């Protein structure tokens, strides 16, 4: 049978889709009882994938079966309630169901003509997000693969805008011989900003790193005299402590002289959508661009990031990347003018589905609950005699014992237990256990169980 005939029959009979569905349901049903992180024995089973590519190919059913029986053993269960590593987030049921449905649509979201529904929903989500986060009405949004690409896109817009104001068209002339852009940030900025600045030709040595305080917030009184050649990076949510910079104070200084302020708010910017926590994001609307992740705090499937920019022409010109001023090819939205990519998957549909499902109150509740769980674990661990090294303002809790060796031993015990997973980090030179609450699945009882594991680790 020809490959075409074989595939046509699979598509008609649909058995492989049902097979995949059954496996996926089994995975979900075991989520709460299986190990959060694979043990050595499970990892060893991944060796079966190390095979030579066969001459004749394998059956679809065999492939799905292998993935389910062996591949799933190598997954990290961050969609469950007891994964606290990094800040990865879970998935809302509506977003994953939407992804299933729309995966079969396989839309190419680069142009209006290649997917009208994708373009329409980008416009809708742009409006919803700008309102939800209370950003300037004229802002536009691009839907990219994550926080890194969101930062990348914003930096290209800033670079274009600043140089244009200094009489230099960077699209035409490039960076060689361009007026100097001053890059100002602080030592606790996320590595993604540094990486993108290097990728975009600014060079690590040209970044001015200002000092930060005990929580990792920029020291406002260390900011030098700014002017319109300055690009300033601030952070909503320090990846260790969860701390937020003083946006209001810094933006006021920048706005007076037309310096560009970008806020990396990959997981933290969502605090703006919580009534209880929005004091943390005071003044963000005075910035010029923002980056955030839907795949982290909003619990959308990977990969899903958002760049928002107050200067539509700067972003569209920078990302169209022709020498000339932007040419709009259609009156409808062509998403490739808002992102570095041309072809891209229609990831915005899952974001739209989750926002529509939760509504303003639901988003608020989900985000506020992360904070409540973080406070619960903070209190529980304090009662057990652990040290908490940060002010728990959002979803991050940094834990340490009296000495480094003990901290490492406890981290190792917890990671091996498989009952929950959390990572290590260093904070002001000290080894810490880093807890991030970012899955809607995490219940009070998940937190109680986790505190229990800490207690056992301590007495072990
Ligand atoms: C995660 C993160 C990033 C990078 O985002 P990706 O989605 O991983 O590309 C950037 N900044 C901060 C503060 C983050 O937490």
Tab-separated table of C-alpha atoms and ligand atoms in Angstrom:
chain	number	residue	atom	x	y	z
A	1	UNK	CA	0.000	0.000	0.000
A	2	UNK	CA	1.318	3.464	-0.820
A	3	UNK	CA	2.033	5.848	2.043
A	4	UNK	CA	-0.697	8.120	0.776
A	5	UNK	CA	-3.301	5.338	0.849
A	6	UNK	CA	-2.151	4.294	4.307
A	7	UNK	CA	-2.473	7.817	5.679
A	8	UNK	CA	-5.812	8.419	4.006
A	9	UNK	CA	-7.197	5.341	5.669
A	10	UNK	CA	-5.843	6.419	9.084
A	11	UNK	CA	-7.508	9.770	8.658
A	12	UNK	CA	-10.836	8.173	7.707
A	13	UNK	CA	-10.855	5.482	10.362
A	14	UNK	CA	-9.685	7.797	13.156
A	15	UNK	CA	-8.511	4.892	15.308
A	16	UNK	CA	-5.156	6.482	16.000
A	17	UNK	CA	-6.842	9.598	17.297
A	18	UNK	CA	-8.938	7.563	19.704
A	19	UNK	CA	-5.840	5.643	20.732
A	20	UNK	CA	-4.028	8.910	21.492
A	21	UNK	CA	-7.052	10.156	23.388
A	22	UNK	CA	-7.208	7.048	25.583
A	23	UNK	CA	-3.520	7.317	26.442
A	24	UNK	CA	-3.864	11.007	27.234
A	25	UNK	CA	-6.813	10.366	29.548
A	26	UNK	CA	-4.845	7.657	31.334
A	27	UNK	CA	-1.987	10.141	31.791
A	28	UNK	CA	-4.321	12.739	33.287
A	29	UNK	CA	-5.956	10.200	35.599
A	30	UNK	CA	-2.558	9.138	36.957
A	31	UNK	CA	-1.246	12.661	37.304
A	32	UNK	CA	-1.898	12.943	41.020
A	33	UNK	CA	-0.615	9.497	42.007
A	34	UNK	CA	2.443	9.069	39.782
A	35	UNK	CA	5.907	10.494	40.491
A	36	UNK	CA	6.205	14.229	39.810
A	37	UNK	CA	9.710	13.726	38.433
A	38	UNK	CA	11.049	10.510	36.819
A	39	UNK	CA	13.408	8.331	38.849
A	40	UNK	CA	16.573	6.710	37.474
A	41	UNK	CA	14.707	3.552	36.551
A	42	UNK	CA	12.216	5.494	34.412
A	43	UNK	CA	14.945	7.541	32.781
A	44	UNK	CA	16.809	4.363	31.855
A	45	UNK	CA	13.763	3.205	29.891
A	46	UNK	CA	14.151	6.155	27.516
A	47	UNK	CA	17.037	4.240	25.925
A	48	UNK	CA	14.532	2.462	23.662
A	49	UNK	CA	14.294	5.646	21.620
A	50	UNK	CA	17.924	5.351	20.655
A	51	UNK	CA	17.303	3.269	17.504
A	52	UNK	CA	18.355	3.561	13.881
A	53	UNK	CA	15.766	4.986	11.503
A	54	UNK	CA	13.971	1.980	10.018
A	55	UNK	CA	13.833	1.302	6.298
A	56	UNK	CA	10.099	0.777	6.050
A	57	UNK	CA	8.729	2.910	8.871
A	58	UNK	CA	6.514	1.762	11.751
A	59	UNK	CA	2.789	1.748	12.246
A	60	UNK	CA	1.082	4.766	13.772
A	61	UNK	CA	-0.357	2.580	16.494
A	62	UNK	CA	3.090	1.265	17.433
A	63	UNK	CA	4.460	4.809	17.633
A	64	UNK	CA	1.706	6.035	19.942
A	65	UNK	CA	2.011	2.956	22.090
A	66	UNK	CA	5.775	3.461	22.505
A	67	UNK	CA	5.310	7.102	23.429
A	68	UNK	CA	2.700	6.241	25.998
A	69	UNK	CA	4.427	3.259	27.592
A	70	UNK	CA	7.997	4.620	27.611
A	71	UNK	CA	8.000	8.276	26.545
A	72	UNK	CA	5.545	9.375	29.208
A	73	UNK	CA	7.930	7.988	31.860
A	74	UNK	CA	10.338	10.738	30.870
A	75	UNK	CA	7.855	13.564	31.371
A	76	UNK	CA	7.866	16.043	34.238
A	77	UNK	CA	4.374	16.324	35.735
A	78	UNK	CA	4.174	20.095	35.851
A	79	UNK	CA	0.519	19.922	34.857
A	80	UNK	CA	-0.250	18.435	38.281
A	81	UNK	CA	-0.478	20.193	41.629
A	82	UNK	CA	2.894	19.429	43.219
A	83	UNK	CA	5.455	20.681	40.735
A	84	UNK	CA	7.138	23.789	42.144
A	85	UNK	CA	10.276	23.976	39.981
A	86	UNK	CA	11.193	27.031	37.925
A	87	UNK	CA	7.971	28.889	37.032
A	88	UNK	CA	6.477	26.606	34.466
A	89	UNK	CA	2.721	26.673	35.060
A	90	UNK	CA	0.113	24.016	34.381
A	91	UNK	CA	-2.585	23.895	31.718
A	92	UNK	CA	-6.221	24.829	32.087
A	93	UNK	CA	-8.592	22.145	30.757
A	94	UNK	CA	-10.199	24.577	28.307
A	95	UNK	CA	-6.826	25.584	26.854
A	96	UNK	CA	-5.708	22.005	26.288
A	97	UNK	CA	-9.077	20.999	24.800
A	98	UNK	CA	-8.854	24.021	22.504
A	99	UNK	CA	-5.330	23.038	21.536
A	100	UNK	CA	-6.518	19.523	20.624
A	101	UNK	CA	-9.280	20.846	18.453
A	102	UNK	CA	-7.214	23.503	16.753
A	103	UNK	CA	-4.149	21.265	16.290
A	104	UNK	CA	-6.300	19.495	13.739
A	105	UNK	CA	-6.927	22.822	12.031
A	106	UNK	CA	-3.131	23.317	11.770
A	107	UNK	CA	-3.429	27.004	11.006
A	108	UNK	CA	-0.523	29.077	9.758
A	109	UNK	CA	-0.927	32.317	11.681
A	110	UNK	CA	1.437	34.569	9.716
A	111	UNK	CA	-1.065	36.335	7.494
A	112	UNK	CA	-4.752	37.201	7.507
A	113	UNK	CA	-5.215	35.248	4.270
A	114	UNK	CA	-3.542	32.164	5.718
A	115	UNK	CA	-5.807	32.130	8.806
A	116	UNK	CA	-8.573	34.708	9.285
A	117	UNK	CA	-9.640	33.191	12.620
A	118	UNK	CA	-6.122	33.497	14.030
A	119	UNK	CA	-5.913	37.146	12.973
A	120	UNK	CA	-9.335	37.987	14.388
A	121	UNK	CA	-8.517	36.384	17.744
A	122	UNK	CA	-5.168	38.187	17.936
A	123	UNK	CA	-7.045	41.471	17.675
A	124	UNK	CA	-9.509	40.372	20.356
A	125	UNK	CA	-6.795	39.149	22.751
A	126	UNK	CA	-4.761	42.308	22.218
A	127	UNK	CA	-7.735	44.377	23.369
A	128	UNK	CA	-8.568	42.085	26.277
A	129	UNK	CA	-4.980	42.004	27.555
A	130	UNK	CA	-4.484	45.752	27.306
A	131	UNK	CA	-7.674	46.223	29.361
A	132	UNK	CA	-6.891	43.442	31.826
A	133	UNK	CA	-3.424	44.804	32.586
A	134	UNK	CA	-4.576	48.420	32.368
A	135	UNK	CA	-2.029	49.435	29.722
A	136	UNK	CA	-2.295	52.389	27.294
A	137	UNK	CA	-5.149	51.924	24.797
A	138	UNK	CA	-2.993	52.486	21.706
A	139	UNK	CA	-0.743	49.507	22.576
A	140	UNK	CA	-0.390	46.594	20.170
A	141	UNK	CA	0.459	42.979	20.983
A	142	UNK	CA	2.417	40.271	19.204
A	143	UNK	CA	1.943	36.593	20.011
A	144	UNK	CA	5.295	34.846	20.153
A	145	UNK	CA	6.844	31.649	21.472
A	146	UNK	CA	7.670	32.921	24.963
A	147	UNK	CA	9.070	35.608	27.208
A	148	UNK	CA	12.434	35.500	25.446
A	149	UNK	CA	10.973	36.280	22.031
A	150	UNK	CA	8.691	38.872	23.609
A	151	UNK	CA	11.760	40.610	25.068
A	152	UNK	CA	13.559	40.237	21.738
A	153	UNK	CA	10.682	41.844	19.844
A	154	UNK	CA	10.401	44.727	22.296
A	155	UNK	CA	14.128	45.415	22.122
A	156	UNK	CA	14.005	45.587	18.307
A	157	UNK	CA	11.151	48.107	18.572
A	158	UNK	CA	13.046	50.166	21.146
A	159	UNK	CA	16.211	50.078	19.051
A	160	UNK	CA	14.316	51.236	15.967
A	161	UNK	CA	12.482	53.999	17.844
A	162	UNK	CA	15.463	55.398	19.742
A	163	UNK	CA	17.710	55.462	16.679
A	164	UNK	CA	14.957	56.952	14.524
A	165	UNK	CA	14.667	59.805	17.047
A	166	UNK	CA	18.420	60.283	16.826
A	167	UNK	CA	18.156	60.593	13.039
A	168	UNK	CA	19.256	57.076	12.123
A	169	UNK	CA	17.190	54.461	10.267
A	170	UNK	CA	18.551	51.213	11.683
A	171	UNK	CA	16.646	49.077	9.191
A	172	UNK	CA	18.549	50.716	6.345
A	173	UNK	CA	21.890	51.515	7.911
A	174	UNK	CA	22.323	48.826	10.559
A	175	UNK	CA	24.303	49.284	13.758
A	176	UNK	CA	27.732	50.047	12.308
A	177	UNK	CA	28.325	53.710	12.958
A	178	UNK	CA	24.927	54.232	14.586
A	179	UNK	CA	24.482	56.693	17.459
A	180	UNK	CA	25.107	55.026	20.796
A	181	UNK	CA	22.165	53.611	22.752
A	182	UNK	CA	22.719	53.515	26.507
A	183	UNK	CA	21.483	50.264	28.031
A	184	UNK	CA	20.557	50.615	31.691
A	185	UNK	CA	19.311	47.889	33.999
A	186	UNK	CA	20.195	46.222	37.287
A	187	UNK	CA	22.139	43.186	38.399
A	188	UNK	CA	19.022	41.102	39.097
A	189	UNK	CA	17.529	41.375	35.610
A	190	UNK	CA	16.634	38.013	34.011
A	191	UNK	CA	19.253	36.301	31.838
A	192	UNK	CA	16.876	36.508	28.890
A	193	UNK	CA	17.387	40.289	28.630
A	194	UNK	CA	21.141	39.906	28.570
A	195	UNK	CA	20.967	37.124	25.994
A	196	UNK	CA	18.728	39.175	23.717
A	197	UNK	CA	20.879	42.282	24.036
A	198	UNK	CA	23.858	40.235	22.926
A	199	UNK	CA	21.880	38.664	20.068
A	200	UNK	CA	20.823	42.111	18.921
A	201	UNK	CA	24.361	43.410	18.732
A	202	UNK	CA	24.575	45.571	21.848
A	203	UNK	CA	27.368	43.602	23.522
A	204	UNK	CA	27.457	42.533	27.133
A	205	UNK	CA	30.082	45.095	28.124
A	206	UNK	CA	27.823	47.945	27.046
A	207	UNK	CA	25.156	47.073	29.595
A	208	UNK	CA	25.162	49.303	32.684
A	209	UNK	CA	24.177	47.116	35.627
A	210	UNK	CA	22.945	49.159	38.580
A	211	UNK	CA	22.791	47.750	42.112
A	212	UNK	CA	19.637	46.223	43.592
A	213	UNK	CA	18.268	45.891	47.117
A	214	UNK	CA	17.903	42.825	49.356
A	215	UNK	CA	14.810	41.646	47.442
A	216	UNK	CA	16.385	42.145	44.012
A	217	UNK	CA	14.679	45.444	43.134
A	218	UNK	CA	16.505	48.225	41.295
A	219	UNK	CA	17.919	50.904	43.591
A	220	UNK	CA	16.079	53.914	42.240
A	221	UNK	CA	18.580	56.420	43.624
A	222	UNK	CA	21.364	54.745	41.631
A	223	UNK	CA	19.789	55.661	38.277
A	224	UNK	CA	22.011	58.016	36.296
A	225	UNK	CA	20.790	61.089	34.429
A	226	UNK	CA	18.670	59.760	31.564
A	227	UNK	CA	18.093	61.109	28.055
A	228	UNK	CA	16.410	59.995	24.824
A	229	UNK	CA	19.286	57.648	23.947
A	230	UNK	CA	18.524	55.465	26.980
A	231	UNK	CA	16.869	52.055	27.010
A	232	UNK	CA	15.960	50.996	30.541
A	233	UNK	CA	14.999	47.453	31.576
A	234	UNK	CA	12.862	46.770	34.632
A	235	UNK	CA	11.391	43.560	35.980
A	236	UNK	CA	7.959	42.494	37.195
A	237	UNK	CA	8.735	39.367	39.175
A	238	UNK	CA	12.291	38.418	40.102
A	239	UNK	CA	12.733	34.763	39.112
A	240	UNK	CA	14.025	33.934	42.607
A	241	UNK	CA	12.315	36.255	45.061
A	242	UNK	CA	9.313	37.292	42.962
A	243	UNK	CA	10.072	40.973	43.715
A	244	UNK	CA	8.838	43.852	41.549
A	245	UNK	CA	10.825	46.958	40.591
A	246	UNK	CA	9.515	50.439	41.409
A	247	UNK	CA	8.013	51.121	37.975
A	248	UNK	CA	6.284	54.305	38.948
A	249	UNK	CA	9.415	56.083	40.139
A	250	UNK	CA	11.683	54.944	37.299
A	251	UNK	CA	9.129	55.540	34.526
A	252	UNK	CA	8.474	59.064	35.772
A	253	UNK	CA	12.194	59.834	35.415
A	254	UNK	CA	12.319	58.210	31.964
A	255	UNK	CA	9.143	59.808	30.630
A	256	UNK	CA	10.466	63.327	31.252
A	257	UNK	CA	13.314	62.805	28.763
A	258	UNK	CA	11.740	60.259	26.383
A	259	UNK	CA	13.921	57.354	27.459
A	260	UNK	CA	12.389	53.957	26.569
A	261	UNK	CA	11.409	51.656	29.451
A	262	UNK	CA	10.827	47.956	28.841
A	263	UNK	CA	9.343	45.749	31.555
A	264	UNK	CA	10.177	42.049	31.566
A	265	UNK	CA	7.129	40.655	33.313
A	266	UNK	CA	7.232	37.086	32.030
A	267	UNK	CA	5.384	35.666	35.019
A	268	UNK	CA	4.894	38.700	37.265
A	269	UNK	CA	3.081	41.171	35.021
A	270	UNK	CA	-0.078	39.113	35.530
A	271	UNK	CA	-0.213	40.499	39.085
A	272	UNK	CA	-1.775	43.557	37.441
A	273	UNK	CA	-4.920	41.459	36.894
A	274	UNK	CA	-5.324	40.708	40.622
A	275	UNK	CA	-7.071	43.351	42.742
A	276	UNK	CA	-5.163	42.209	45.803
A	277	UNK	CA	-1.756	42.227	44.102
A	278	UNK	CA	-1.958	45.033	41.551
A	279	UNK	CA	-0.190	47.387	43.972
A	280	UNK	CA	2.957	45.507	42.874
A	281	UNK	CA	2.609	46.692	39.279
A	282	UNK	CA	1.830	50.325	40.067
A	283	UNK	CA	3.088	52.565	37.256
A	284	UNK	CA	3.586	49.862	34.587
A	285	UNK	CA	1.342	51.824	32.218
A	286	UNK	CA	4.025	54.516	32.047
A	287	UNK	CA	6.481	52.148	30.332
A	288	UNK	CA	6.900	51.747	26.562
A	289	UNK	CA	6.891	47.972	26.138
A	290	UNK	CA	6.121	44.843	28.128
A	291	UNK	CA	6.868	41.119	27.823
A	292	UNK	CA	4.842	38.380	29.438
A	293	UNK	CA	4.260	34.663	29.211
A	294	UNK	CA	0.882	33.027	28.891
A	295	UNK	CA	2.486	29.601	29.294
A	296	UNK	CA	3.659	30.442	32.809
A	297	UNK	CA	1.200	32.222	35.096
A	298	UNK	CA	-1.866	31.961	32.860
A	299	UNK	CA	-1.475	28.171	32.476
A	300	UNK	CA	-1.723	28.055	28.660
A	301	UNK	CA	0.029	25.174	26.861
A	302	UNK	CA	3.580	25.723	25.651
A	303	UNK	CA	4.637	27.789	23.827
A	304	UNK	CA	2.921	31.106	24.312
A	305	UNK	CA	4.427	34.529	25.011
A	306	UNK	CA	3.183	38.063	24.410
A	307	UNK	CA	4.929	41.321	23.577
A	308	UNK	CA	2.984	44.532	24.072
A	309	UNK	CA	4.203	47.906	22.807
A	310	UNK	CA	2.873	51.428	23.159
A	311	UNK	CA	4.449	52.525	19.846
A	312	UNK	CA	2.679	50.565	17.084
A	313	UNK	CA	4.753	51.979	14.235
A	314	UNK	CA	8.060	51.327	15.971
A	315	UNK	CA	7.191	47.689	16.568
A	316	UNK	CA	5.710	47.066	13.134
A	317	UNK	CA	8.596	48.814	11.365
A	318	UNK	CA	11.190	46.984	13.422
A	319	UNK	CA	9.600	43.596	12.833
A	320	UNK	CA	8.759	44.063	9.194
A	321	UNK	CA	12.505	44.679	8.890
A	322	UNK	CA	12.533	46.276	5.466
A	323	UNK	CA	14.448	49.497	5.020
A	324	UNK	CA	11.338	51.496	4.214
A	325	UNK	CA	8.502	52.557	6.438
A	326	UNK	CA	6.045	49.821	7.016
A	327	UNK	CA	3.771	48.753	4.206
A	328	UNK	CA	0.472	47.330	5.378
A	329	UNK	CA	-0.507	44.763	2.758
A	330	UNK	CA	-4.071	44.394	3.976
A	331	UNK	CA	-6.511	46.290	6.176
A	332	UNK	CA	-6.843	43.145	8.260
A	333	UNK	CA	-4.194	42.123	10.761
A	334	UNK	CA	-1.167	40.323	9.347
A	335	UNK	CA	0.417	38.811	12.490
A	336	UNK	CA	3.878	38.554	10.949
A	337	UNK	CA	4.190	42.339	11.306
A	338	UNK	CA	3.971	41.912	15.062
A	339	UNK	CA	6.508	39.097	15.539
A	340	UNK	CA	9.964	38.096	14.301
A	341	UNK	CA	8.530	34.924	12.716
A	342	UNK	CA	6.580	34.713	9.494
A	343	UNK	CA	4.867	31.321	9.726
A	344	UNK	CA	3.753	30.438	13.227
A	345	UNK	CA	1.189	28.242	14.902
A	346	UNK	CA	-2.077	29.856	15.916
A	347	UNK	CA	-1.225	29.833	19.624
A	348	UNK	CA	-3.444	32.810	20.363
A	349	UNK	CA	-6.559	30.628	20.108
A	350	UNK	CA	-5.717	28.816	23.368
A	351	UNK	CA	-5.071	32.142	25.058
A	352	UNK	CA	-8.388	33.496	23.819
A	353	UNK	CA	-10.199	30.368	25.058
A	354	UNK	CA	-8.725	30.627	28.552
A	355	UNK	CA	-9.411	34.354	28.879
A	356	UNK	CA	-12.975	33.870	27.661
A	357	UNK	CA	-13.447	30.959	30.051
A	358	UNK	CA	-12.063	32.694	33.141
A	359	UNK	CA	-13.294	36.208	32.565
A	360	UNK	CA	-11.834	39.103	34.554
A	361	UNK	CA	-12.796	37.557	37.904
A	362	UNK	CA	-11.457	34.119	37.043
A	363	UNK	CA	-8.039	35.465	36.042
A	364	UNK	CA	-7.959	37.474	39.266
A	365	UNK	CA	-8.895	34.417	41.343
A	366	UNK	CA	-6.299	32.151	39.727
A	367	UNK	CA	-3.449	34.609	40.224
A	368	UNK	CA	-4.471	35.648	43.727
A	369	UNK	CA	-4.664	31.962	44.697
A	370	UNK	CA	-1.010	31.380	43.682
A	371	UNK	CA	-0.098	34.024	46.223
A	372	UNK	CA	-2.317	32.477	48.915
A	373	UNK	CA	-0.682	29.057	48.403
A	374	UNK	CA	2.766	30.650	48.554
A	375	UNK	CA	1.845	32.277	51.887
A	376	UNK	CA	0.534	28.914	53.143
A	377	UNK	CA	3.800	27.152	52.365
A	378	UNK	CA	5.794	30.038	53.836
A	379	UNK	CA	3.910	29.781	57.111
A	380	UNK	CA	4.110	25.992	57.248
A	381	UNK	CA	7.847	25.965	56.673
A	382	UNK	CA	8.479	28.763	59.184
A	383	UNK	CA	6.621	26.708	61.792
A	384	UNK	CA	8.945	23.798	61.034
A	385	UNK	CA	11.936	26.063	61.709
A	386	UNK	CA	13.050	26.694	58.137
A	387	UNK	CA	14.340	30.130	57.158
A	388	UNK	CA	12.418	32.073	54.506
A	389	UNK	CA	14.840	34.406	52.757
A	390	UNK	CA	12.485	36.578	50.708
A	391	UNK	CA	9.405	38.698	51.295
A	392	UNK	CA	6.692	36.496	49.804
A	393	UNK	CA	4.949	39.200	47.773
A	394	UNK	CA	3.841	36.972	44.905
A	395	UNK	CA	4.319	33.257	44.134
A	396	UNK	CA	7.979	32.681	45.066
A	397	UNK	CA	9.335	31.275	48.338
A	398	UNK	CA	13.072	30.909	49.029
A	399	UNK	CA	13.895	28.403	51.757
A	400	UNK	CA	17.136	27.658	53.584
A	401	UNK	CA	18.376	25.749	56.634
A	402	UNK	CA	20.969	26.796	59.216
A	403	UNK	CA	23.780	25.599	56.977
A	404	UNK	CA	24.413	24.929	53.277
A	405	UNK	CA	24.994	21.196	53.665
A	406	UNK	CA	21.639	20.751	55.383
A	407	UNK	CA	19.834	22.766	52.683
A	408	UNK	CA	21.395	20.621	49.948
A	409	UNK	CA	20.561	17.412	51.795
A	410	UNK	CA	16.939	18.409	52.194
A	411	UNK	CA	16.638	19.453	48.555
A	412	UNK	CA	18.098	16.121	47.474
A	413	UNK	CA	15.730	14.157	49.714
A	414	UNK	CA	12.680	16.010	48.397
A	415	UNK	CA	13.698	15.665	44.746
A	416	UNK	CA	14.264	11.927	45.145
A	417	UNK	CA	10.961	11.416	46.950
A	418	UNK	CA	9.012	12.009	43.737
A	419	UNK	CA	6.120	13.364	45.824
A	420	UNK	CA	6.759	16.890	44.668
A	421	UNK	CA	9.507	18.661	42.784
A	422	UNK	CA	11.303	21.895	43.426
A	423	UNK	CA	14.697	23.202	42.415
A	424	UNK	CA	17.748	24.775	43.977
A	425	UNK	CA	19.113	28.236	43.359
A	426	UNK	CA	21.479	30.714	44.967
A	427	UNK	CA	20.315	33.892	46.610
A	428	UNK	CA	22.838	36.491	47.789
A	429	UNK	CA	25.512	33.798	47.674
A	430	UNK	CA	23.509	31.286	49.694
A	431	UNK	CA	22.171	27.932	48.492
A	432	UNK	CA	18.388	27.987	48.629
A	433	UNK	CA	15.426	25.791	47.835
A	434	UNK	CA	13.259	27.679	45.387
A	435	UNK	CA	9.505	27.147	45.446
A	436	UNK	CA	7.332	28.558	42.665
A	437	UNK	CA	3.561	28.278	42.789
A	438	UNK	CA	2.228	28.523	39.258
A	439	UNK	CA	-0.261	25.743	38.559
A	440	UNK	CA	-4.027	26.167	38.962
A	441	UNK	CA	-4.034	22.511	40.139
A	442	UNK	CA	-2.149	23.229	43.371
A	443	UNK	CA	-4.621	22.861	46.236
A	444	UNK	CA	-4.284	23.555	49.954
A	445	UNK	CA	-3.879	19.838	50.429
A	446	UNK	CA	-1.027	19.698	47.875
A	447	UNK	CA	0.730	22.375	49.898
A	448	UNK	CA	0.053	20.485	53.144
A	449	UNK	CA	1.520	17.310	51.618
A	450	UNK	CA	4.576	19.247	50.481
A	451	UNK	CA	5.117	20.709	53.945
A	452	UNK	CA	4.941	17.131	55.176
A	453	UNK	CA	7.709	16.077	52.808
A	454	UNK	CA	9.851	18.925	54.189
A	455	UNK	CA	9.189	17.688	57.706
A	456	UNK	CA	10.233	14.148	56.824
A	457	UNK	CA	13.321	15.454	55.024
A	458	UNK	CA	14.255	17.423	58.134
A	459	UNK	CA	13.902	14.464	60.470
A	460	UNK	CA	15.612	12.067	58.090
B	1	LIG	C1	10.839	32.789	32.092
B	1	LIG	C2	11.333	34.160	32.048
B	1	LIG	C3	11.851	34.693	30.866
B	1	LIG	C4	12.016	33.869	29.626
B	1	LIG	O1	10.780	33.468	29.110
B	1	LIG	P1	10.640	32.157	28.217
B	1	LIG	O2	9.173	31.994	28.072
B	1	LIG	O3	11.278	31.051	28.979
B	1	LIG	O4	11.327	32.433	26.933
B	1	LIG	C5	12.239	36.013	30.875
B	1	LIG	N1	12.119	36.764	31.984
B	1	LIG	C6	11.620	36.293	33.139
B	1	LIG	C7	11.512	37.192	34.332
B	1	LIG	C8	11.208	34.960	33.213
B	1	LIG	O5	10.706	34.485	34.360
